Structure formats: C-alpha cells, structure tokens
Amino acid sequence: MRKRVGTLCIMTTLSLCAAGCGTREHPSADTAIRFSWWGGESRHQATVQAVQAFETAHPDIRVATEYGAWNGWEDAVAAALYAGTEPDVMQVNQNWLSDYQSAESGFLDLNAYSNIIDLTQYDADILEMCTVDGELRCIPISETGRVFFWNETVFASAGIPVPDSYAALCKAGRIFQEKLGDAYYPLALGWYDRMLFAIYLLQCKYGREWTVNGVLQYSEAELAEALGMIDLLEKTHVIPPLKQIDGGGADSFDKDENFITGKYAGIYEWDSSAGKFIDSLDSSQTLTIGTYFTDLGAYHGGFSKIAQGFAISKHTEHPEACAELIAYLVSDAEAVRLLGIERGVPLNHQAYEICDTAGLLGNISAEASQRMNDWLGFQIAPEFENAALKGSGGVYEDVFTGLSYGDYSIFQAAERLYAGIQAALAGGQP
C-alpha cells in the first residue's frame, strides 16, 4: 500500500477537493478544523447546513468543509494521509481503518473521547465493526448492503414483472431484447458490482464467510463458477458489456443516461444510496426495491458493512473540537433532522428516534435498509476492500474488465482473481 500511495503523492500534497468538489470557509474563531466527505449534491447541501448549525451552537469553533464526488476520492485521501495533510475530521470507509493506519498516521482511538461522544447510543457489535486492534477508529453512521433496484415502468413495457428469482432474471434478457430492442437490459453491473454479485452468488450456494482469520474460504474453481454465471448473463443480454457501460462516460449509474432513461432497468446497489438513484431517474420512470433470490441456494448471500463513519486524524491539533463536531452531527436534534438519511438509516439510537418521529424514515431508503437487514447474514470481510483489490486499476477491475472485454477466459480470470486475493491476504502486492 505504501508504494502505491507514494506514487499518488506526486499528483498532490493535498487538497482533497478534486474537480467538481466544493469548499466552504468561515470567519476566524478560536479553533479551526477541517472536515471532509464525499457524496452527491443533496448530501453536500444537508451537511453544509448541519455544519453551519454546529458553528452557531459552537461559535468558538470554525469548520472548513471539503467535499466532492466519490470518483477518485479514496486515492486523494490515501495521498493526504501519506503526506500528513489530511483534514481533521473525515468521512471514512470501513476498510480505511486498517488500510491507512500506521504508527505515524491514521485515526485516533475515539474511546478516549467518550465523555464527548455518547458511545452508549450504539450497539456493541456495531462499534466492534469499527474497532481495530482494540481502538475505535470511527463513529459508525449507518450500515449498508447491496439490494436490487428495478425500474417497474420498463419491465411493464417489456410485459413482465420485475424479477423475483434468478431464473426470472435470466429469462428477462432475451425478452427485453425482443420487446424493447438491443439498447435495453434488465440489469446493469459495473466491474465492482460484478465482484459483489459474484460473492452474493457464491454465498447463496455455499453459505461460507468470504474469509476467516485472513484465509479465503472459496477455491479457484468456485470463483470460476461465479465468473461463468456473470459471463453468461452478459452473453444472454441480461447485463450490458463493460465496454458499453464504460462508453457511457459516467462514473456511476445515477449519472448514466442509460439508467436515467430506463435502458438499464435494474441495478445492484448499496441500500444507503437509494436516494440518489431515485432523484436521478427520469420522472416517467418508477424505481422499486427488489427481493433477494431464493433459487440460488439455501443461504442468504451477500454481506453488510458500515456504510461510512466519522474519524479524527491522528495529526489534528484539536481533537476535542473534532469530537464535538462528530457528536453534534450524529446526535444533535437539529443536525439529525437536517441530515436525515443522506448517509443511510442512522445507527445512533437517539438519531434513529429523531428521524422516526420526524417522519424521515418512511421512504425507499428506509425500505431498502429494512430489506437488507432482513436478508443479509454475513458481514464484510476486513480484507475485501483492500486498496490493491478494490482500488482503481486493482485486481477486481482487472479481472472483470479483462473477462468482459475478452482478454481473459473464465478460467484465466478466476486464476488472476484467486492469485490477487491470496497475495493481498498475505500482505503483498497482487
């Protein structure tokens, strides 16, 4: 990881704000801290308003905000942490808690600030998911898992209901092609979506954790089995080839005209992202939450993870002020109402009650969260989001892009995926 991050540092020293990102600065105060996050426009607006409310309640603390889209964000964070220029408070992913922690850099143990942040508002098992080597390295905001979202309008146009089984999904490809034309697909999966879908397929059939004590629980042959199923979906017009998705030029489906206009009639996405997909959809389309498939096996495949957390940099000069900001964002009534479920259904008990009382849970995001919680029985493996695997140009992208573009056979792709995962688990470079 250090070699990769060192290369990134050539690009910047760093301001986290890349193209399209926003910043906000404020008049001088006794204490100044920086706060960064990624997300869509509605999250940005709500968070800026919550920060303004915090500054009104804490006039001695000035908060400079830095925010932007997800694309390229982790690379920027990795470079900043390596250079020691990261913000004081950061929205983080779960894997960052171990991937970017060292003796010199990383995140503070928030157990030391339990006098400011009320940790009793969280279930013990949730806090455990954010604990590494006995240190609570972030405050969890929400839990998330992948669910199916279907465009009911398009499926109705094809004369079929949204899929309630894997068999129905497989049949839908040819029906779409015959009834709607070559441009229409029942489901769209990017390269990372395909990796998550592969795990869903495998866990439904075999019922095993992805890794146990750092050891992969699936063989190369089993990986090939899942890759073969995904390859068949592409060949039978269920999912578009990655070359076609890449040609759309969008970095996520909520910005892809093919999804917005209904040509991609389904996605397999994080439940906590429901809002941005609904907001982006053409007004003539209706999005609904799908069921998980029970014809893939006897087990509930797929896993949940902490959607995001708030962490404090080891380098901050004002840890108490940072803790005050986090405490305000996750539990103050005004902030909670402003933020709603922009980052998913809150795990903080007090915040959940505030949202429930205010009627902020009664939309598709809350329904998607409930669907996810009712089904998923696995939690994310700590190593799954290792930067060498998940990052841009990493193993997952190489394998699924190579398979879709015809550069690898199914067995070559499985060999590369298996070897890459094993190398990452051993602490080497895949």
Short mmCIF file of C-alpha atoms in Angstrom, two decimals:
data_model
loop_
_atom_site.label_atom_id
_atom_site.label_comp_id
_atom_site.label_asym_id
_atom_site.label_seq_id
_atom_site.Cartn_x
_atom_site.Cartn_y
_atom_site.Cartn_z
CA MET A 1 0.00 0.00 0.00
CA ARG A 2 2.79 2.45 0.86
CA LYS A 3 4.35 2.13 -2.59
CA ARG A 4 1.00 2.86 -4.25
CA VAL A 5 0.26 5.85 -2.04
CA GLY A 6 3.73 7.24 -2.54
CA THR A 7 3.08 7.37 -6.27
CA LEU A 8 -0.14 9.25 -5.67
CA CYS A 9 1.70 11.89 -3.71
CA ILE A 10 3.39 13.03 -6.91
CA MET A 11 -0.01 14.32 -8.00
CA THR A 12 -0.81 16.44 -4.97
CA THR A 13 0.21 17.31 -1.45
CA LEU A 14 -3.05 17.54 -0.96
CA SER A 15 -6.28 19.38 -1.14
CA LEU A 16 -8.97 16.71 -1.03
CA CYS A 17 -11.14 18.74 -3.35
CA ALA A 18 -10.83 17.39 -6.87
CA ALA A 19 -12.75 18.57 -9.93
CA GLY A 20 -16.37 19.28 -9.13
CA CYS A 21 -15.82 19.46 -5.39
CA GLY A 22 -16.88 22.25 -3.09
CA THR A 23 -15.24 24.06 -0.23
CA ARG A 24 -16.52 26.42 2.38
CA GLU A 25 -14.52 28.61 4.74
CA HIS A 26 -15.60 30.79 7.61
CA PRO A 27 -14.62 33.85 9.61
CA SER A 28 -11.89 33.37 12.18
CA ALA A 29 -12.66 31.72 15.50
CA ASP A 30 -10.66 30.44 18.47
CA THR A 31 -10.30 26.96 16.94
CA ALA A 32 -10.20 25.98 13.28
CA ILE A 33 -10.69 22.44 11.96
CA ARG A 34 -11.20 20.87 8.52
CA PHE A 35 -13.97 18.39 7.71
CA SER A 36 -14.21 16.32 4.52
CA TRP A 37 -16.72 13.94 2.96
CA TRP A 38 -17.83 12.56 -0.40
CA GLY A 39 -21.31 12.10 -1.80
CA GLY A 40 -23.99 13.59 -4.02
CA GLU A 41 -25.35 17.13 -4.12
CA SER A 42 -28.16 16.52 -1.64
CA ARG A 43 -25.67 15.15 0.91
CA HIS A 44 -23.40 18.14 0.37
CA GLN A 45 -26.20 20.65 0.94
CA ALA A 46 -27.53 18.91 4.04
CA THR A 47 -24.07 18.52 5.57
CA VAL A 48 -23.09 22.14 4.95
CA GLN A 49 -26.32 23.23 6.66
CA ALA A 50 -25.57 20.94 9.63
CA VAL A 51 -22.05 22.39 9.89
CA GLN A 52 -23.48 25.91 9.86
CA ALA A 53 -25.82 24.94 12.69
CA PHE A 54 -22.84 23.49 14.59
CA GLU A 55 -20.90 26.75 14.23
CA THR A 56 -23.88 28.69 15.53
CA ALA A 57 -24.02 26.41 18.57
CA HIS A 58 -20.20 26.47 18.95
CA PRO A 59 -19.07 29.98 17.95
CA ASP A 60 -15.55 29.27 19.19
CA ILE A 61 -15.02 26.57 16.50
CA ARG A 62 -14.59 27.30 12.80
CA VAL A 63 -15.13 24.40 10.36
CA ALA A 64 -13.72 24.48 6.82
CA THR A 65 -15.58 21.96 4.68
CA GLU A 66 -14.17 19.95 1.76
CA TYR A 67 -16.42 17.68 -0.30
CA GLY A 68 -16.84 16.09 -3.71
CA ALA A 69 -17.94 13.01 -5.65
CA TRP A 70 -16.65 9.53 -4.82
CA ASN A 71 -14.69 9.09 -8.03
CA GLY A 72 -11.00 9.45 -7.12
CA TRP A 73 -11.79 10.32 -3.51
CA GLU A 74 -10.05 7.37 -1.86
CA ASP A 75 -6.88 7.98 -3.86
CA ALA A 76 -6.91 11.59 -2.67
CA VAL A 77 -7.42 10.51 0.95
CA ALA A 78 -4.62 7.95 0.69
CA ALA A 79 -2.24 10.60 -0.63
CA ALA A 80 -3.25 13.08 2.07
CA LEU A 81 -2.74 10.54 4.85
CA TYR A 82 0.65 9.63 3.45
CA ALA A 83 1.66 13.29 3.23
CA GLY A 84 0.16 14.24 6.60
CA THR A 85 -2.15 16.84 5.04
CA GLU A 86 -5.48 15.14 5.71
CA PRO A 87 -8.44 17.03 7.26
CA ASP A 88 -9.07 16.86 10.99
CA VAL A 89 -12.44 15.09 10.66
CA MET A 90 -13.13 12.74 7.77
CA GLN A 91 -15.97 10.66 6.48
CA VAL A 92 -14.33 7.23 6.06
CA ASN A 93 -14.98 3.77 4.70
CA GLN A 94 -14.64 0.78 6.98
CA ASN A 95 -11.55 -0.64 5.28
CA TRP A 96 -9.65 2.64 5.73
CA LEU A 97 -9.47 1.97 9.46
CA SER A 98 -6.84 -0.69 8.86
CA ASP A 99 -5.57 0.11 5.35
CA TYR A 100 -4.35 3.60 6.24
CA GLN A 101 -3.25 3.17 9.85
CA SER A 102 0.36 3.23 10.97
CA ALA A 103 2.40 4.45 13.92
CA GLU A 104 2.79 7.82 12.18
CA SER A 105 -0.62 8.36 10.58
CA GLY A 106 -4.22 7.27 10.61
CA PHE A 107 -7.06 7.79 13.05
CA LEU A 108 -7.43 8.45 16.76
CA ASP A 109 -8.96 5.96 19.19
CA LEU A 110 -12.37 7.53 19.87
CA ASN A 111 -12.82 5.58 23.09
CA ALA A 112 -10.71 8.37 24.59
CA TYR A 113 -13.48 10.89 23.76
CA SER A 114 -16.48 9.01 25.16
CA ASN A 115 -17.04 11.95 27.50
CA ILE A 116 -17.97 13.97 24.38
CA ILE A 117 -19.37 11.31 22.04
CA ASP A 118 -22.02 9.14 23.71
CA LEU A 119 -21.00 5.61 22.74
CA THR A 120 -23.92 4.10 24.67
CA GLN A 121 -26.14 5.13 21.74
CA TYR A 122 -24.64 2.32 19.64
CA ASP A 123 -24.97 -1.46 19.80
CA ALA A 124 -21.77 -3.14 20.93
CA ASP A 125 -21.48 -5.29 17.80
CA ILE A 126 -21.72 -2.18 15.60
CA LEU A 127 -18.89 -0.47 17.47
CA GLU A 128 -16.90 -3.69 17.17
CA MET A 129 -17.08 -3.39 13.36
CA CYS A 130 -15.24 -0.05 13.69
CA THR A 131 -12.68 -1.35 16.19
CA VAL A 132 -9.22 -2.42 15.06
CA ASP A 133 -6.55 -3.63 17.50
CA GLY A 134 -8.75 -2.51 20.37
CA GLU A 135 -9.11 1.05 19.01
CA LEU A 136 -12.45 2.57 18.00
CA ARG A 137 -11.24 4.35 14.88
CA CYS A 138 -14.50 5.85 13.68
CA ILE A 139 -18.05 6.52 14.80
CA PRO A 140 -20.37 4.42 12.58
CA ILE A 141 -23.04 6.37 10.75
CA SER A 142 -25.08 3.64 9.09
CA GLU A 143 -24.91 0.04 7.94
CA THR A 144 -25.37 -0.88 4.31
CA GLY A 145 -25.64 -3.84 1.97
CA ARG A 146 -26.38 -4.42 -1.68
CA VAL A 147 -30.00 -4.72 -2.81
CA PHE A 148 -31.74 -4.85 -6.19
CA PHE A 149 -33.49 -1.78 -7.55
CA TRP A 150 -35.80 -2.32 -10.53
CA ASN A 151 -37.40 0.12 -12.92
CA GLU A 152 -41.02 -1.09 -12.83
CA THR A 153 -42.00 1.11 -15.77
CA VAL A 154 -39.55 -0.54 -18.14
CA PHE A 155 -40.34 -4.08 -17.02
CA ALA A 156 -44.04 -3.33 -17.57
CA SER A 157 -43.19 -2.12 -21.07
CA ALA A 158 -41.49 -5.47 -21.69
CA GLY A 159 -44.64 -7.23 -20.46
CA ILE A 160 -43.04 -8.92 -17.46
CA PRO A 161 -42.88 -8.25 -13.71
CA VAL A 162 -39.63 -7.30 -12.00
CA PRO A 163 -37.56 -10.45 -11.30
CA ASP A 164 -38.31 -12.31 -8.08
CA SER A 165 -35.89 -15.14 -8.85
CA TYR A 166 -32.59 -15.71 -10.58
CA ALA A 167 -34.37 -17.81 -13.21
CA ALA A 168 -36.71 -14.92 -13.99
CA LEU A 169 -33.75 -12.55 -14.32
CA CYS A 170 -32.02 -14.90 -16.75
CA LYS A 171 -35.15 -15.11 -18.93
CA ALA A 172 -35.63 -11.33 -18.93
CA GLY A 173 -32.59 -10.63 -21.12
CA ARG A 174 -34.00 -12.12 -24.30
CA ILE A 175 -37.46 -10.71 -23.58
CA PHE A 176 -36.01 -7.21 -23.26
CA GLN A 177 -34.07 -7.65 -26.47
CA GLU A 178 -37.13 -8.88 -28.38
CA LYS A 179 -39.71 -6.48 -26.94
CA LEU A 180 -37.68 -3.31 -26.35
CA GLY A 181 -34.60 -3.62 -28.52
CA ASP A 182 -30.86 -4.14 -28.17
CA ALA A 183 -30.35 -0.97 -26.12
CA TYR A 184 -32.41 -2.26 -23.18
CA TYR A 185 -31.09 -4.52 -20.40
CA PRO A 186 -32.81 -5.87 -17.28
CA LEU A 187 -29.72 -5.27 -15.10
CA ALA A 188 -26.51 -3.23 -15.27
CA LEU A 189 -23.40 -4.18 -13.30
CA GLY A 190 -20.11 -2.28 -13.28
CA TRP A 191 -16.88 -4.13 -12.52
CA TYR A 192 -17.13 -3.63 -8.75
CA ASP A 193 -20.84 -4.52 -8.79
CA ARG A 194 -19.86 -7.77 -10.51
CA MET A 195 -17.42 -8.64 -7.76
CA LEU A 196 -20.09 -8.10 -5.13
CA PHE A 197 -22.61 -10.03 -7.22
CA ALA A 198 -20.15 -12.92 -7.51
CA ILE A 199 -19.88 -13.12 -3.73
CA TYR A 200 -23.67 -12.99 -3.46
CA LEU A 201 -23.94 -15.95 -5.87
CA LEU A 202 -21.28 -17.97 -4.04
CA GLN A 203 -22.56 -17.33 -0.54
CA CYS A 204 -26.14 -18.18 -1.52
CA LYS A 205 -24.94 -21.58 -2.75
CA TYR A 206 -22.20 -22.45 -0.27
CA GLY A 207 -23.04 -20.41 2.84
CA ARG A 208 -19.45 -19.63 3.81
CA GLU A 209 -17.82 -16.44 5.02
CA TRP A 210 -15.60 -14.78 2.42
CA THR A 211 -12.53 -15.06 4.64
CA VAL A 212 -11.91 -16.49 8.11
CA ASN A 213 -8.85 -15.29 10.03
CA GLY A 214 -7.43 -13.89 6.82
CA VAL A 215 -7.90 -17.11 4.81
CA LEU A 216 -10.07 -17.13 1.68
CA GLN A 217 -12.89 -19.67 2.04
CA TYR A 218 -13.55 -20.17 -1.69
CA SER A 219 -11.48 -22.16 -4.18
CA GLU A 220 -10.31 -21.04 -7.58
CA ALA A 221 -12.83 -23.43 -9.15
CA GLU A 222 -15.67 -21.87 -7.16
CA LEU A 223 -14.57 -18.40 -8.24
CA ALA A 224 -14.64 -19.64 -11.83
CA GLU A 225 -18.18 -20.87 -11.27
CA ALA A 226 -19.37 -17.39 -10.24
CA LEU A 227 -17.44 -15.71 -13.06
CA GLY A 228 -19.03 -18.11 -15.52
CA MET A 229 -22.52 -17.17 -14.31
CA ILE A 230 -21.78 -13.47 -14.75
CA ASP A 231 -20.24 -14.08 -18.18
CA LEU A 232 -23.40 -15.95 -19.20
CA LEU A 233 -25.57 -13.03 -18.06
CA GLU A 234 -23.62 -10.81 -20.41
CA LYS A 235 -23.85 -13.26 -23.31
CA THR A 236 -27.64 -13.63 -22.90
CA HIS A 237 -28.33 -9.87 -22.88
CA VAL A 238 -29.16 -9.68 -19.17
CA ILE A 239 -26.32 -7.24 -18.43
CA PRO A 240 -24.51 -4.89 -20.84
CA PRO A 241 -20.81 -5.48 -21.59
CA LEU A 242 -18.45 -3.28 -19.62
CA LYS A 243 -17.23 -1.73 -22.88
CA GLN A 244 -20.73 -0.37 -23.39
CA ILE A 245 -21.02 0.87 -19.80
CA ASP A 246 -17.58 2.50 -20.00
CA GLY A 247 -18.57 4.14 -23.28
CA GLY A 248 -21.36 5.99 -21.49
CA GLY A 249 -18.72 8.12 -19.79
CA ALA A 250 -20.46 8.22 -16.39
CA ASP A 251 -18.62 7.24 -13.21
CA SER A 252 -21.83 5.91 -11.58
CA PHE A 253 -25.25 4.82 -12.79
CA ASP A 254 -27.10 7.77 -11.28
CA LYS A 255 -25.25 9.91 -13.86
CA ASP A 256 -25.64 7.45 -16.73
CA GLU A 257 -28.24 8.41 -19.34
CA ASN A 258 -28.95 4.73 -19.95
CA PHE A 259 -30.11 4.33 -16.36
CA ILE A 260 -31.81 7.71 -16.18
CA THR A 261 -33.94 6.97 -19.25
CA GLY A 262 -34.67 3.35 -18.35
CA LYS A 263 -32.45 1.49 -20.81
CA TYR A 264 -30.69 -0.06 -17.82
CA ALA A 265 -33.74 -1.28 -15.90
CA GLY A 266 -32.03 -2.68 -12.81
CA ILE A 267 -29.02 -2.12 -10.58
CA TYR A 268 -27.46 -3.96 -7.63
CA GLU A 269 -26.51 -1.13 -5.29
CA TRP A 270 -25.97 -0.13 -1.66
CA ASP A 271 -29.30 0.41 0.09
CA SER A 272 -27.94 3.65 1.55
CA SER A 273 -27.56 5.05 -1.99
CA ALA A 274 -31.24 4.68 -2.84
CA GLY A 275 -31.98 8.40 -2.69
CA LYS A 276 -29.53 9.46 -5.39
CA PHE A 277 -30.81 6.84 -7.83
CA ILE A 278 -34.42 7.88 -7.30
CA ASP A 279 -33.53 11.54 -7.68
CA SER A 280 -31.66 10.91 -10.93
CA LEU A 281 -34.32 8.77 -12.61
CA ASP A 282 -36.41 10.32 -15.36
CA SER A 283 -39.77 11.45 -13.95
CA SER A 284 -41.61 9.00 -16.21
CA GLN A 285 -39.86 6.04 -14.53
CA THR A 286 -40.68 4.31 -11.23
CA LEU A 287 -38.00 2.60 -9.16
CA THR A 288 -38.83 -0.21 -6.74
CA ILE A 289 -36.81 -2.37 -4.35
CA GLY A 290 -36.41 -5.98 -5.37
CA THR A 291 -36.34 -9.15 -3.35
CA TYR A 292 -33.29 -11.34 -2.93
CA PHE A 293 -33.35 -14.54 -4.97
CA THR A 294 -34.15 -17.78 -3.13
CA ASP A 295 -33.40 -20.08 -6.07
CA LEU A 296 -29.63 -19.61 -5.84
CA GLY A 297 -29.21 -21.82 -2.79
CA ALA A 298 -30.21 -22.37 0.81
CA TYR A 299 -28.23 -19.46 2.26
CA HIS A 300 -28.61 -15.68 2.48
CA GLY A 301 -25.69 -14.48 0.38
CA GLY A 302 -24.14 -11.04 0.31
CA PHE A 303 -22.80 -9.02 3.22
CA SER A 304 -23.40 -5.83 5.11
CA LYS A 305 -20.81 -3.29 6.19
CA ILE A 306 -20.54 0.06 7.90
CA ALA A 307 -21.65 2.46 5.18
CA GLN A 308 -19.47 5.28 6.44
CA GLY A 309 -18.03 6.56 9.67
CA PHE A 310 -16.65 9.80 11.05
CA ALA A 311 -13.00 9.61 12.08
CA ILE A 312 -10.46 12.02 13.58
CA SER A 313 -6.94 12.35 12.18
CA LYS A 314 -4.02 11.47 14.40
CA HIS A 315 -2.45 14.74 13.27
CA THR A 316 -5.20 17.05 14.47
CA GLU A 317 -4.27 19.78 16.92
CA HIS A 318 -7.85 20.00 18.20
CA PRO A 319 -9.17 16.51 18.97
CA GLU A 320 -11.81 17.73 21.43
CA ALA A 321 -13.26 20.19 18.90
CA CYS A 322 -13.33 17.38 16.33
CA ALA A 323 -15.15 15.13 18.78
CA GLU A 324 -17.65 17.93 19.45
CA LEU A 325 -18.36 18.18 15.72
CA ILE A 326 -18.90 14.43 15.38
CA ALA A 327 -21.12 14.29 18.45
CA TYR A 328 -23.23 17.12 17.06
CA LEU A 329 -23.61 15.54 13.61
CA VAL A 330 -24.63 12.12 14.89
CA SER A 331 -26.95 13.03 17.76
CA ASP A 332 -27.99 16.70 17.94
CA ALA A 333 -31.67 17.02 17.06
CA GLU A 334 -31.22 19.88 14.59
CA ALA A 335 -28.29 18.25 12.80
CA VAL A 336 -30.03 14.88 12.65
CA ARG A 337 -33.14 16.42 11.10
CA LEU A 338 -31.04 18.32 8.57
CA LEU A 339 -29.03 15.24 7.59
CA GLY A 340 -31.97 12.83 7.64
CA ILE A 341 -30.89 9.61 5.94
CA GLU A 342 -28.46 11.17 3.48
CA ARG A 343 -25.88 8.69 4.80
CA GLY A 344 -28.35 5.87 5.38
CA VAL A 345 -30.61 4.98 8.30
CA PRO A 346 -28.74 6.12 11.46
CA LEU A 347 -27.19 3.52 13.74
CA ASN A 348 -27.16 6.02 16.60
CA HIS A 349 -30.25 5.16 18.68
CA GLN A 350 -31.04 8.76 19.52
CA ALA A 351 -30.69 9.84 15.88
CA TYR A 352 -32.92 6.98 14.75
CA GLU A 353 -35.67 8.05 17.15
CA ILE A 354 -35.39 11.67 15.98
CA CYS A 355 -35.68 10.60 12.33
CA ASP A 356 -38.55 8.25 13.10
CA THR A 357 -40.50 10.91 15.00
CA ALA A 358 -39.88 13.45 12.23
CA GLY A 359 -41.12 11.00 9.58
CA LEU A 360 -37.76 10.88 7.82
CA LEU A 361 -37.59 7.08 7.58
CA GLY A 362 -40.68 6.47 5.50
CA ASN A 363 -39.15 6.40 2.02
CA ILE A 364 -37.42 3.96 -0.27
CA SER A 365 -34.08 4.28 1.55
CA ALA A 366 -35.62 3.05 4.80
CA GLU A 367 -37.45 0.27 2.95
CA ALA A 368 -34.22 -0.77 1.25
CA SER A 369 -32.43 -0.77 4.61
CA GLN A 370 -35.11 -3.00 6.11
CA ARG A 371 -34.94 -5.38 3.13
CA MET A 372 -31.17 -5.59 3.56
CA ASN A 373 -31.36 -6.16 7.33
CA ASP A 374 -33.99 -8.87 6.97
CA TRP A 375 -31.88 -10.86 4.49
CA LEU A 376 -28.15 -10.45 4.95
CA GLY A 377 -26.46 -12.81 7.37
CA PHE A 378 -22.81 -12.05 6.62
CA GLN A 379 -20.65 -9.05 7.47
CA ILE A 380 -17.92 -7.75 5.20
CA ALA A 381 -14.55 -9.44 5.45
CA PRO A 382 -11.96 -6.93 6.71
CA GLU A 383 -9.70 -7.63 3.75
CA PHE A 384 -12.31 -7.44 0.98
CA GLU A 385 -11.90 -3.72 0.32
CA ASN A 386 -8.12 -3.77 0.41
CA ALA A 387 -6.98 -0.92 -1.84
CA ALA A 388 -4.90 -3.25 -4.04
CA LEU A 389 -8.05 -5.25 -4.75
CA LYS A 390 -10.81 -2.65 -4.87
CA GLY A 391 -8.89 0.45 -5.91
CA SER A 392 -8.76 1.88 -9.41
CA GLY A 393 -6.63 -0.44 -11.54
CA GLY A 394 -6.76 -3.11 -8.84
CA VAL A 395 -7.46 -6.81 -9.07
CA TYR A 396 -11.25 -6.62 -9.23
CA GLU A 397 -11.23 -4.09 -12.06
CA ASP A 398 -8.56 -6.01 -13.97
CA VAL A 399 -10.38 -9.33 -13.69
CA PHE A 400 -13.89 -8.24 -14.60
CA THR A 401 -12.82 -5.79 -17.28
CA GLY A 402 -10.50 -8.39 -18.80
CA LEU A 403 -13.25 -11.01 -18.79
CA SER A 404 -15.86 -8.71 -20.31
CA TYR A 405 -13.51 -7.29 -22.95
CA GLY A 406 -12.47 -10.80 -23.98
CA ASP A 407 -8.88 -10.51 -22.78
CA TYR A 408 -9.29 -13.39 -20.30
CA SER A 409 -11.15 -16.65 -20.43
CA ILE A 410 -13.29 -17.54 -17.44
CA PHE A 411 -10.53 -19.75 -16.08
CA GLN A 412 -7.80 -17.17 -16.66
CA ALA A 413 -9.92 -14.55 -14.90
CA ALA A 414 -10.55 -16.91 -11.97
CA GLU A 415 -6.83 -17.67 -11.74
CA ARG A 416 -5.97 -13.96 -11.62
CA LEU A 417 -8.71 -13.22 -9.11
CA TYR A 418 -7.68 -16.07 -6.82
CA ALA A 419 -3.98 -15.20 -7.01
CA GLY A 420 -4.65 -11.50 -6.46
CA ILE A 421 -6.78 -12.11 -3.39
CA GLN A 422 -4.22 -14.53 -1.94
CA ALA A 423 -1.42 -12.01 -2.47
CA ALA A 424 -3.45 -9.25 -0.78
CA LEU A 425 -4.28 -11.52 2.15
CA ALA A 426 -0.59 -12.34 2.51
CA GLY A 427 0.22 -8.63 2.63
CA GLY A 428 1.94 -8.46 -0.74
CA GLN A 429 1.20 -6.68 -3.98
CA PRO A 430 -1.26 -8.62 -6.19
#
